[in-house]
Short mmCIF file of C-alpha atoms in Angstrom, two decimals:
data_model
loop_
_atom_site.label_atom_id
_atom_site.label_comp_id
_atom_site.label_asym_id
_atom_site.label_seq_id
_atom_site.Cartn_x
_atom_site.Cartn_y
_atom_site.Cartn_z
CA MET A 749 59.72 -9.26 29.13
CA VAL A 750 57.75 -8.49 25.97
CA LEU A 751 55.39 -11.21 24.85
CA SER A 752 54.42 -11.46 21.19
CA LYS A 753 52.61 -13.85 18.95
CA THR A 754 52.15 -14.34 15.25
CA ALA A 755 48.64 -13.68 13.99
CA SER A 756 47.07 -16.69 12.40
CA GLU A 757 45.67 -16.50 8.93
CA SER A 758 42.17 -16.72 10.37
CA ASP A 759 42.72 -13.73 12.67
CA VAL A 760 41.54 -11.08 10.20
CA SER A 761 40.69 -8.38 12.72
CA ILE A 762 44.12 -6.76 12.31
CA HIS A 763 44.13 -6.94 8.49
CA SER A 764 42.62 -4.48 6.09
CA THR A 765 40.20 -6.19 3.73
CA PHE A 766 42.51 -5.62 0.76
CA ALA A 767 45.41 -7.19 2.67
CA SER A 768 43.42 -10.34 3.39
CA ARG A 769 43.20 -13.52 1.37
CA TYR A 770 39.53 -12.91 0.54
CA VAL A 771 40.25 -10.48 -2.27
CA ARG A 772 42.63 -12.84 -4.05
CA SER A 773 40.31 -15.82 -4.06
CA SER A 774 37.36 -16.25 -6.36
CA LEU A 775 34.06 -16.56 -4.56
CA PRO A 776 31.56 -19.21 -5.61
CA ARG A 777 28.98 -17.88 -8.05
CA PHE A 778 26.44 -20.68 -8.22
CA LYS A 779 26.81 -22.63 -4.98
CA MET A 780 26.87 -21.44 -1.39
CA PRO A 781 30.46 -21.43 -0.03
CA GLU A 782 31.36 -23.93 2.68
CA ASN A 783 33.05 -21.41 4.98
CA SER A 784 32.11 -18.00 6.33
CA ILE A 785 33.98 -14.81 5.56
CA PRO A 786 34.27 -11.63 7.66
CA LYS A 787 31.46 -9.10 7.29
CA GLU A 788 33.93 -6.42 6.18
CA ALA A 789 35.21 -8.62 3.35
CA ALA A 790 31.68 -9.59 2.25
CA TYR A 791 30.65 -5.94 2.14
CA GLN A 792 33.74 -4.81 0.26
CA ILE A 793 33.58 -7.55 -2.36
CA ILE A 794 29.89 -6.96 -3.09
CA ASN A 795 30.28 -3.19 -3.04
CA ASP A 796 33.20 -3.36 -5.48
CA GLU A 797 31.22 -5.45 -7.94
CA LEU A 798 28.20 -3.15 -7.69
CA MET A 799 30.39 -0.25 -8.80
CA LEU A 800 30.07 -1.68 -12.31
CA ASP A 801 26.33 -0.95 -12.32
CA GLY A 802 25.14 2.21 -14.02
CA ASN A 803 24.38 5.35 -12.03
CA PRO A 804 20.63 5.30 -11.20
CA ARG A 805 20.40 9.10 -11.46
CA LEU A 806 21.70 8.91 -15.04
CA ASN A 807 19.43 6.02 -15.99
CA LEU A 808 17.11 7.97 -18.27
CA ALA A 809 15.41 4.78 -19.45
CA SER A 810 13.53 4.38 -16.19
CA PHE A 811 10.37 6.08 -14.94
CA VAL A 812 11.16 4.88 -11.40
CA THR A 813 12.15 7.34 -8.66
CA THR A 814 15.89 7.45 -7.90
CA TRP A 815 16.05 10.19 -5.26
CA MET A 816 14.20 10.96 -2.03
CA GLU A 817 14.87 13.32 0.85
CA PRO A 818 17.19 12.09 3.65
CA GLU A 819 14.34 12.30 6.18
CA CYS A 820 12.32 9.84 4.10
CA ASP A 821 15.37 7.62 3.63
CA LYS A 822 15.58 7.43 7.43
CA LEU A 823 11.90 6.48 7.75
CA ILE A 824 12.46 3.75 5.17
CA MET A 825 15.43 2.28 7.02
CA ASP A 826 13.65 2.53 10.39
CA SER A 827 10.74 0.44 9.07
CA ILE A 828 12.59 -1.94 6.79
CA ASN A 829 12.06 -4.86 9.20
CA LYS A 830 8.26 -4.47 9.31
CA ASN A 831 6.20 -6.99 7.35
CA TYR A 832 3.22 -5.07 6.03
CA VAL A 833 0.93 -8.10 6.08
CA ASP A 834 1.09 -8.26 9.91
CA MET A 835 -1.69 -5.71 10.19
CA ASP A 836 -2.64 -6.59 13.74
CA GLU A 837 0.96 -6.19 14.89
CA TYR A 838 1.52 -2.96 12.92
CA PRO A 839 -1.85 -1.18 13.03
CA VAL A 840 -0.39 2.27 12.43
CA THR A 841 1.28 1.14 9.21
CA THR A 842 -2.06 -0.31 8.09
CA GLU A 843 -3.73 3.00 8.90
CA LEU A 844 -1.14 4.87 6.81
CA GLN A 845 -1.90 2.61 3.85
CA ASN A 846 -5.62 3.30 4.21
CA ARG A 847 -4.92 7.02 4.33
CA CYS A 848 -2.91 6.77 1.10
CA VAL A 849 -5.74 4.87 -0.60
CA ASN A 850 -8.26 7.56 0.36
CA MET A 851 -5.99 10.45 -0.62
CA ILE A 852 -5.33 8.92 -4.04
CA ALA A 853 -9.02 8.07 -4.54
CA HIS A 854 -9.98 11.70 -3.90
CA LEU A 855 -7.18 12.81 -6.24
CA PHE A 856 -8.83 10.67 -8.93
CA ASN A 857 -12.29 12.11 -8.17
CA ALA A 858 -13.81 8.91 -6.78
CA PRO A 859 -17.52 9.45 -6.01
CA LEU A 860 -17.19 9.16 -2.23
CA GLY A 861 -19.49 10.55 0.42
CA ASP A 862 -18.22 12.65 3.33
CA SER A 863 -17.76 9.64 5.64
CA GLU A 864 -17.28 6.98 2.97
CA THR A 865 -13.93 5.21 2.71
CA ALA A 866 -12.31 4.41 -0.62
CA VAL A 867 -11.87 0.89 -2.00
CA GLY A 868 -8.28 0.14 -2.93
CA VAL A 869 -5.04 -1.52 -1.95
CA GLY A 870 -1.31 -0.97 -2.03
CA THR A 871 0.69 -3.31 -4.27
CA VAL A 872 4.34 -3.94 -5.11
CA GLY A 873 3.89 -1.98 -8.34
CA SER A 874 1.45 -1.36 -11.18
CA SER A 875 1.95 -4.88 -12.54
CA GLU A 876 0.32 -6.43 -9.46
CA ALA A 877 -2.28 -3.64 -9.44
CA ILE A 878 -3.24 -4.44 -13.04
CA MET A 879 -3.47 -8.16 -12.29
CA LEU A 880 -5.88 -7.44 -9.41
CA ALA A 881 -7.99 -5.05 -11.45
CA GLY A 882 -8.12 -7.52 -14.33
CA LEU A 883 -9.19 -10.34 -12.03
CA ALA A 884 -12.00 -8.16 -10.66
CA PHE A 885 -13.25 -7.41 -14.19
CA LYS A 886 -13.03 -11.07 -15.19
CA ARG A 887 -14.90 -12.35 -12.13
CA LYS A 888 -17.62 -9.71 -12.41
CA TRP A 889 -18.09 -10.54 -16.11
CA GLN A 890 -18.25 -14.27 -15.33
CA ASN A 891 -20.85 -13.71 -12.60
CA MET A 892 -22.97 -11.64 -14.98
CA ARG A 893 -22.75 -14.24 -17.77
CA ARG A 894 -23.67 -17.08 -15.42
CA ALA A 895 -26.67 -15.13 -14.16
CA GLN A 896 -27.76 -14.69 -17.79
CA GLY A 897 -27.26 -18.38 -18.51
CA LYS A 898 -24.57 -17.64 -21.08
CA PRO A 899 -21.10 -19.19 -21.53
CA CYS A 900 -18.25 -17.48 -19.67
CA ASP A 901 -15.22 -19.40 -20.93
CA ASN A 902 -13.91 -16.99 -23.58
CA PRO A 903 -13.22 -13.56 -22.01
CA ASN A 904 -11.21 -10.91 -23.84
CA ILE A 905 -9.72 -7.53 -23.07
CA VAL A 906 -9.14 -4.67 -25.53
CA THR A 907 -5.93 -2.61 -25.36
CA GLY A 908 -3.58 -0.75 -27.63
CA ALA A 909 -0.41 -2.39 -28.94
CA ASN A 910 1.50 0.17 -26.86
CA VAL A 911 0.56 -1.37 -23.50
CA GLN A 912 3.21 -2.39 -20.98
CA VAL A 913 4.12 -6.09 -20.91
CA CYS A 914 2.17 -6.65 -17.66
CA TRP A 915 -1.05 -6.60 -19.69
CA GLU A 916 0.26 -9.43 -21.83
CA LYS A 917 1.21 -11.28 -18.65
CA PHE A 918 -2.29 -10.84 -17.25
CA ALA A 919 -3.87 -12.15 -20.46
CA ARG A 920 -1.59 -15.19 -20.61
CA TYR A 921 -1.54 -16.06 -16.91
CA PHE A 922 -5.30 -15.72 -16.40
CA GLU A 923 -6.44 -17.02 -19.79
CA VAL A 924 -7.95 -13.88 -21.25
CA GLU A 925 -7.72 -13.13 -24.97
CA LEU A 926 -5.80 -9.91 -25.64
CA LYS A 927 -7.24 -7.83 -28.48
CA GLU A 928 -4.73 -5.17 -29.49
CA VAL A 929 -5.39 -2.06 -31.53
CA LYS A 930 -2.39 -1.74 -33.85
CA LEU A 931 -0.43 1.48 -34.06
CA ARG A 932 0.50 3.45 -37.15
CA GLU A 933 3.23 5.90 -38.04
CA GLY A 934 2.58 9.24 -36.39
CA TYR A 935 -0.10 7.80 -34.04
CA TYR A 936 1.48 5.75 -31.29
CA VAL A 937 -1.43 5.26 -28.87
CA MET A 938 -4.69 3.33 -28.93
CA ASP A 939 -7.31 4.72 -31.31
CA PRO A 940 -10.59 4.84 -29.30
CA VAL A 941 -12.70 4.33 -32.41
CA LYS A 942 -10.86 1.15 -33.39
CA ALA A 943 -10.86 -0.03 -29.77
CA VAL A 944 -14.63 0.18 -29.49
CA GLU A 945 -14.97 -1.67 -32.81
CA LEU A 946 -13.13 -4.63 -31.22
CA VAL A 947 -15.48 -4.78 -28.22
CA ASP A 948 -17.91 -7.69 -28.14
CA GLU A 949 -20.11 -9.40 -25.54
CA ASN A 950 -17.07 -11.24 -24.15
CA THR A 951 -15.02 -8.10 -23.49
CA ILE A 952 -14.40 -7.76 -19.76
CA CYS A 953 -13.03 -4.22 -20.12
CA VAL A 954 -11.17 -1.78 -22.35
CA ALA A 955 -7.79 -0.67 -20.94
CA ALA A 956 -6.73 2.92 -21.65
CA ILE A 957 -3.21 4.18 -20.96
CA LEU A 958 -2.63 7.53 -19.29
CA GLY A 959 0.99 7.97 -20.28
CA SER A 960 2.27 5.56 -22.91
CA THR A 961 5.62 3.96 -22.15
CA LEU A 962 6.67 4.59 -25.74
CA ASN A 963 6.17 8.35 -26.03
CA GLY A 964 4.45 9.53 -22.84
CA GLU A 965 1.21 10.43 -24.62
CA PHE A 966 -2.15 10.30 -22.82
CA GLU A 967 -4.84 8.29 -24.57
CA ASP A 968 -8.23 9.95 -25.05
CA VAL A 969 -10.16 8.31 -22.22
CA LYS A 970 -13.04 10.81 -22.53
CA LEU A 971 -13.67 9.93 -26.18
CA LEU A 972 -13.35 6.22 -25.37
CA ASN A 973 -15.93 6.61 -22.60
CA ASP A 974 -18.39 8.43 -24.87
CA LEU A 975 -18.05 5.92 -27.72
CA LEU A 976 -18.37 2.97 -25.37
CA LEU A 977 -21.45 4.46 -23.68
CA GLU A 978 -23.10 4.65 -27.10
CA LYS A 979 -22.16 1.07 -27.99
CA ASN A 980 -23.37 -0.22 -24.62
CA LYS A 981 -26.68 1.57 -25.20
CA GLN A 982 -27.06 0.01 -28.64
CA THR A 983 -26.10 -3.54 -27.60
CA GLY A 984 -27.33 -3.74 -24.03
CA TRP A 985 -23.82 -4.61 -22.84
CA ASP A 986 -22.10 -2.98 -19.88
CA THR A 987 -18.47 -2.94 -20.98
CA PRO A 988 -16.37 -0.90 -18.50
CA ILE A 989 -13.01 0.92 -18.69
CA HIS A 990 -9.83 0.48 -16.67
CA VAL A 991 -7.27 3.29 -16.76
CA ASP A 992 -3.63 2.29 -16.52
CA ALA A 993 -2.29 5.50 -15.02
CA ALA A 994 1.00 3.96 -13.91
CA SER A 995 2.98 6.92 -15.24
CA GLY A 996 0.38 9.67 -15.63
CA GLY A 997 -1.76 9.25 -12.51
CA PHE A 998 0.35 11.60 -10.41
CA ILE A 999 0.89 14.02 -13.33
CA ALA A 1000 -2.53 14.75 -14.83
CA PRO A 1001 -4.19 16.01 -11.60
CA PHE A 1002 -1.48 18.67 -11.19
CA LEU A 1003 -0.60 19.67 -14.76
CA TYR A 1004 -3.94 19.03 -16.51
CA PRO A 1005 -6.66 19.27 -13.82
CA GLU A 1006 -9.41 19.91 -16.39
CA LEU A 1007 -8.61 16.74 -18.35
CA GLU A 1008 -11.36 14.15 -17.85
CA TRP A 1009 -9.79 10.72 -17.60
CA ASP A 1010 -10.64 9.44 -14.11
CA PHE A 1011 -13.75 8.57 -12.07
CA ARG A 1012 -15.50 11.65 -13.44
CA LEU A 1013 -16.23 9.36 -16.41
CA PRO A 1014 -19.00 6.86 -15.56
CA LEU A 1015 -17.48 3.82 -17.28
CA VAL A 1016 -14.11 4.11 -15.48
CA LYS A 1017 -14.40 1.44 -12.78
CA SER A 1018 -10.78 1.12 -11.62
CA ILE A 1019 -7.45 2.95 -11.91
CA ASN A 1020 -3.91 1.84 -11.15
CA VAL A 1021 -0.98 4.17 -10.48
CA SER A 1022 2.69 3.61 -9.67
CA GLY A 1023 3.74 5.29 -6.46
CA HIS A 1024 7.33 4.51 -7.41
CA LYS A 1025 7.14 6.58 -10.60
CA TYR A 1026 5.74 10.09 -10.39
CA GLY A 1027 4.35 9.28 -6.94
CA LEU A 1028 8.01 10.00 -6.06
CA VAL A 1029 8.76 6.86 -4.02
CA TYR A 1030 11.56 4.33 -4.52
CA ALA A 1031 10.76 1.12 -6.43
CA GLY A 1032 8.25 -1.24 -4.87
CA ILE A 1033 4.90 0.53 -4.47
CA GLY A 1034 1.79 0.75 -6.64
CA TRP A 1035 -1.90 1.40 -6.01
CA VAL A 1036 -5.20 0.23 -7.45
CA ILE A 1037 -8.41 2.10 -6.69
CA TRP A 1038 -11.95 0.94 -7.47
CA ARG A 1039 -14.87 3.24 -8.12
CA SER A 1040 -17.06 1.52 -5.51
CA LYS A 1041 -17.41 -1.68 -3.50
CA GLU A 1042 -19.67 -3.11 -6.20
CA ASP A 1043 -16.75 -3.09 -8.65
CA LEU A 1044 -14.65 -5.46 -6.52
CA PRO A 1045 -16.38 -8.85 -6.16
CA GLU A 1046 -16.46 -9.93 -2.53
CA GLU A 1047 -15.42 -13.51 -3.32
CA LEU A 1048 -11.97 -12.26 -4.39
CA ILE A 1049 -11.25 -10.96 -0.89
CA PHE A 1050 -9.74 -13.43 1.58
CA HIS A 1051 -10.07 -13.20 5.33
CA ILE A 1052 -7.35 -14.54 7.64
CA ASN A 1053 -7.00 -14.52 11.42
CA TYR A 1054 -3.83 -16.48 12.20
CA LEU A 1055 -1.82 -13.26 12.56
CA GLY A 1056 -4.25 -11.88 15.14
CA ALA A 1057 -7.55 -10.19 14.32
CA ASP A 1058 -9.58 -10.79 11.17
CA GLN A 1059 -7.72 -9.34 8.21
CA PRO A 1060 -9.18 -8.94 4.71
CA THR A 1061 -6.60 -9.31 1.95
CA PHE A 1062 -6.70 -9.01 -1.84
CA THR A 1063 -3.17 -9.36 -3.17
CA LEU A 1064 -1.21 -11.77 -5.33
CA ASN A 1065 1.63 -11.97 -2.84
CA PHE A 1066 1.51 -12.11 0.95
CA SER A 1067 4.54 -10.77 2.78
CA LYS A 1068 6.01 -7.45 1.70
CA GLY A 1069 7.87 -4.56 3.29
CA SER A 1070 6.18 -1.58 4.91
CA SER A 1071 8.82 0.95 3.96
CA GLN A 1072 7.37 2.02 0.61
CA VAL A 1073 3.87 2.49 2.04
CA ILE A 1074 5.31 4.75 4.74
CA ALA A 1075 7.42 6.58 2.15
CA GLN A 1076 4.32 7.22 0.02
CA TYR A 1077 2.47 8.70 2.98
CA TYR A 1078 5.50 10.88 3.72
CA GLN A 1079 5.48 12.30 0.20
CA LEU A 1080 1.73 12.92 0.18
CA ILE A 1081 1.76 14.94 3.42
CA ARG A 1082 5.23 16.46 2.95
CA LEU A 1083 4.63 17.82 -0.54
CA GLY A 1084 0.87 18.22 -0.61
CA GLN A 1085 -0.82 19.38 -3.78
CA GLU A 1086 1.40 22.46 -3.94
CA GLY A 1087 4.62 20.44 -3.80
CA TYR A 1088 3.49 17.83 -6.34
CA GLN A 1089 2.42 20.57 -8.73
CA ASN A 1090 5.81 22.30 -8.42
CA VAL A 1091 7.68 19.03 -9.06
CA MET A 1092 5.56 18.16 -12.11
CA GLU A 1093 5.90 21.67 -13.55
CA ASN A 1094 9.67 21.49 -13.14
CA CYS A 1095 9.78 18.11 -14.89
CA HIS A 1096 7.67 19.43 -17.77
CA GLU A 1097 9.75 22.58 -18.19
CA ASN A 1098 13.02 20.62 -18.18
CA ALA A 1099 11.58 18.22 -20.76
CA MET A 1100 10.80 21.22 -22.98
CA VAL A 1101 14.38 22.50 -22.55
CA LEU A 1102 15.68 19.11 -23.66
CA LYS A 1103 13.27 18.95 -26.59
CA GLU A 1104 14.21 22.44 -27.83
CA GLY A 1105 17.91 21.66 -27.47
CA LEU A 1106 17.56 18.50 -29.56
CA GLU A 1107 15.56 20.33 -32.24
CA LYS A 1108 18.27 23.00 -32.51
CA THR A 1109 20.85 20.36 -33.42
CA GLY A 1110 18.92 19.76 -36.64
CA HIS A 1111 19.51 16.00 -36.38
CA PHE A 1112 16.30 14.79 -34.73
CA ASP A 1113 12.56 14.50 -35.21
CA ILE A 1114 10.56 14.68 -31.95
CA VAL A 1115 8.13 11.77 -31.59
CA SER A 1116 6.68 12.64 -28.16
CA LYS A 1117 3.99 15.23 -27.44
CA ASP A 1118 4.36 18.34 -25.29
CA ASP A 1119 1.42 17.25 -23.14
CA GLY A 1120 1.62 14.01 -21.19
CA VAL A 1121 4.39 12.36 -19.22
CA PRO A 1122 7.49 14.62 -19.12
CA LEU A 1123 9.74 12.72 -21.48
CA VAL A 1124 11.30 13.29 -24.87
CA ALA A 1125 11.16 10.58 -27.52
CA PHE A 1126 13.11 11.37 -30.68
CA SER A 1127 14.54 9.75 -33.79
CA LEU A 1128 17.28 10.59 -36.26
CA LYS A 1129 16.21 12.47 -39.36
CA ASP A 1130 18.88 10.62 -41.33
CA ASN A 1131 19.79 7.11 -40.20
CA SER A 1132 21.31 5.97 -43.47
CA ARG A 1133 24.83 5.92 -41.99
CA HIS A 1134 24.25 5.49 -38.24
CA ASP A 1135 21.07 4.90 -36.30
CA GLU A 1136 19.55 5.31 -32.86
CA PHE A 1137 21.01 2.10 -31.42
CA GLU A 1138 24.57 3.35 -31.93
CA VAL A 1139 23.71 6.77 -30.49
CA SER A 1140 22.40 4.97 -27.40
CA GLU A 1141 25.52 2.84 -27.12
CA MET A 1142 27.94 5.76 -27.50
CA LEU A 1143 26.14 7.88 -24.91
CA ARG A 1144 27.22 5.35 -22.30
CA ARG A 1145 30.74 6.76 -22.63
CA PHE A 1146 29.43 9.80 -20.76
CA GLY A 1147 27.50 7.74 -18.21
CA TRP A 1148 24.06 8.33 -19.75
CA ILE A 1149 21.68 5.39 -20.12
CA VAL A 1150 19.30 6.34 -22.95
CA PRO A 1151 17.32 3.46 -24.50
CA ALA A 1152 16.75 2.93 -28.20
CA TYR A 1153 13.85 0.73 -29.29
CA THR A 1154 11.46 0.01 -32.13
CA MET A 1155 7.75 0.77 -31.95
CA PRO A 1156 5.18 -2.07 -31.71
CA ALA A 1157 3.08 -3.34 -34.61
CA ASP A 1158 2.28 -1.81 -37.09
CA ALA A 1159 4.91 0.88 -36.57
CA GLN A 1160 7.89 -1.37 -35.89
CA HIS A 1161 9.89 0.27 -38.67
CA ILE A 1162 10.17 3.39 -36.48
CA THR A 1163 13.13 3.49 -34.08
CA VAL A 1164 13.34 6.05 -31.29
CA LEU A 1165 15.48 7.16 -28.37
CA ARG A 1166 13.70 8.17 -25.15
CA VAL A 1167 14.71 10.34 -22.19
CA VAL A 1168 12.45 10.23 -19.11
CA VAL A 1169 12.62 13.47 -17.13
CA ARG A 1170 12.27 12.70 -13.43
CA GLU A 1171 12.26 14.90 -10.35
CA ASP A 1172 16.05 14.75 -9.98
CA PHE A 1173 16.80 15.60 -13.64
CA SER A 1174 17.70 19.29 -13.46
CA ARG A 1175 17.93 21.86 -16.23
CA THR A 1176 21.72 21.73 -15.92
CA LEU A 1177 21.65 17.98 -16.63
CA ALA A 1178 19.24 18.53 -19.54
CA GLU A 1179 21.62 21.06 -21.12
CA ARG A 1180 24.59 18.76 -20.48
CA LEU A 1181 22.80 15.84 -22.13
CA VAL A 1182 22.17 17.90 -25.27
CA MET A 1183 25.88 18.76 -25.39
CA ASP A 1184 26.88 15.11 -25.05
CA ILE A 1185 24.38 13.98 -27.70
CA THR A 1186 25.80 16.63 -30.03
CA LYS A 1187 29.30 15.27 -29.39
CA VAL A 1188 28.13 11.73 -30.14
CA ILE A 1189 26.53 12.80 -33.43
CA HIS A 1190 29.72 14.66 -34.39
CA ASP A 1191 31.84 11.60 -33.62
CA LEU A 1192 29.51 9.29 -35.54
CA ASP A 1193 29.49 11.57 -38.55
CA GLY A 1194 33.29 11.34 -38.60
CA LEU A 1195 33.21 7.54 -38.73
CA PRO A 1196 32.53 5.31 -41.73
CA ALA A 1197 29.18 3.59 -41.79
CA LYS A 1198 30.13 0.44 -39.94
CA ILE A 1199 27.56 -1.80 -41.54
CA LYS A 1200 27.88 -0.38 -45.03
CA ALA A 1201 29.26 -3.65 -46.33
CA LYS A 1202 26.49 -5.65 -44.72
CA MET A 1203 23.83 -3.46 -46.25
CA SER A 1204 25.30 -2.95 -49.71
CA ASP A 1205 23.74 -6.08 -51.21
CA ALA A 1206 20.33 -5.28 -49.76
CA CYS A 1207 20.48 -1.67 -50.97
CA ALA A 1208 21.56 -2.72 -54.46
CA ALA A 1209 18.74 -5.21 -54.65
CA GLN A 1210 16.29 -2.54 -53.49
CA GLU A 1211 17.45 -0.24 -56.27
CA ASN A 1212 16.72 -3.00 -58.75
CA GLY A 1213 13.28 -3.30 -57.19
CA LYS A 1214 13.58 -7.01 -56.36
CA ILE A 1215 14.77 -9.06 -53.40
CA ASN A 1216 14.22 -12.80 -53.66
CA GLY A 1217 11.95 -12.07 -56.59
CA VAL A 1218 9.59 -9.89 -54.52
CA LYS A 1219 9.53 -6.11 -54.66
CA LYS A 1220 10.19 -4.50 -51.27
CA THR A 1221 8.46 -1.40 -49.99
CA ALA A 1222 10.30 1.47 -48.29
CA MET A 1223 8.85 0.33 -44.96
CA GLU A 1224 10.18 -3.22 -45.43
CA THR A 1225 13.60 -1.86 -46.32
CA GLN A 1226 13.65 0.32 -43.19
CA ARG A 1227 12.65 -2.66 -41.05
CA GLU A 1228 15.51 -4.67 -42.56
CA ILE A 1229 18.00 -1.88 -41.81
CA THR A 1230 16.72 -1.70 -38.22
CA ASP A 1231 17.08 -5.48 -37.78
CA VAL A 1232 20.67 -5.38 -39.06
CA TRP A 1233 21.57 -2.57 -36.69
CA LYS A 1234 20.03 -4.38 -33.71
CA LYS A 1235 22.02 -7.48 -34.59
CA PHE A 1236 25.20 -5.40 -35.02
CA VAL A 1237 24.86 -3.73 -31.59
CA LEU A 1238 24.03 -7.06 -29.93
CA GLU A 1239 27.15 -8.65 -31.43
CA ARG A 1240 29.31 -5.80 -30.10
CA LYS A 1241 27.88 -6.19 -26.61
CA THR A 1242 28.37 -9.96 -26.74
CA ASN A 1243 31.99 -9.54 -27.82
CA LYS A 1244 32.65 -7.06 -25.00
CA ASN A 1245 31.21 -9.51 -22.46
CA LYS A 1246 33.46 -12.27 -23.79
CA ILE A 1247 36.50 -10.02 -23.39
CA CYS A 1248 35.47 -9.15 -19.82
#
């Protein structure tokens, strides 16, 4: 006699996920569901939705590493359940972090003796590293002012207007005035002369950028150091320098070893670098290195013992994964100086291929420099009909994510596109991108100017020399055109989201 039974609706083990009820029911988006669902269904639903994300390898907006070797991927997964802060429980992981700190410090020419260990810490990225470095500068300045019997309630920091937003966060969160050197057309980094002019007795440090986010250019840290030394000598101040080498810290030592930007300069007291950029590690690791112990006030370091032995800690967060620290150590010993140099040379050469290909189209002006971070920033020679924002949008048809943005003050009338060349961006991809950009330009040239009607009144008024009774300059007109385009692209994206 054959026995049989009907499977209940809850018996999902015999169903494929797509034959189950879980794919025809909407899942809660803002509240936790009351009932559980099978692991297979949860995985499939989430995986399906994630397919709508962009391809990380084609995300040319990001400086962050998107590819690592399978052996390193395995190390990451094997250590993903280790909490880095448990130093007593994971002493080897702690030792690997200390090795990374010392290797990077020597890479940056820290003045260390043969048996002297470097002063530094791993962070979740350069943002945390910059916060820690800024706090060290602020506390050291406050201690000095108190010892001199002077007020210490109005600290400031001098940067260029091209700094990453984490500097603005530091200034706002920790109540430090941010003095920005404005940019100008054709010069998109901090001018050292103007920076030193802004320095006063309340300046806790001047922040120089080794690899601007906007165009990849290295700021002249050597000139800044020399000018600041002279001003310190004249005033009796001791204003130091911090180098934000988030993007360029793992590039300059291998491509430009003679460039003086690091601890070879006496006023450079701390440097941050992103391991997850050209340190070639996935997102989630940064480093900050101090010149000496004297540059990191002892009172900022906490000591805990409830996880075992005494553990010094100087971080903004507490718990964090160990995987990225281990991955950084893997890259440092796996590649060595030879491997890092080869990777950086490849990135630079592929950036030059991309640059030359764009120049040959005859449609673009190159805004970036050949030396610096391997990226290409470029703008349209003629944006009277279509501009960079629409080029960026149409490139997504081919899968490319290429950002378009305006420069900071006082160069906000300049709009650029930027392609970051990472380790996994091959020459074949560079040549393919040029072909796709050429197709986009051809397609745009065959279309009517989509905002012609919106701009006609403004253009007519400009020809008459008056808008609202005030004559507009060419720069003001260009800014207005840029604002209209940004609004136009935003409206299109909003409408698409509504349809979806």
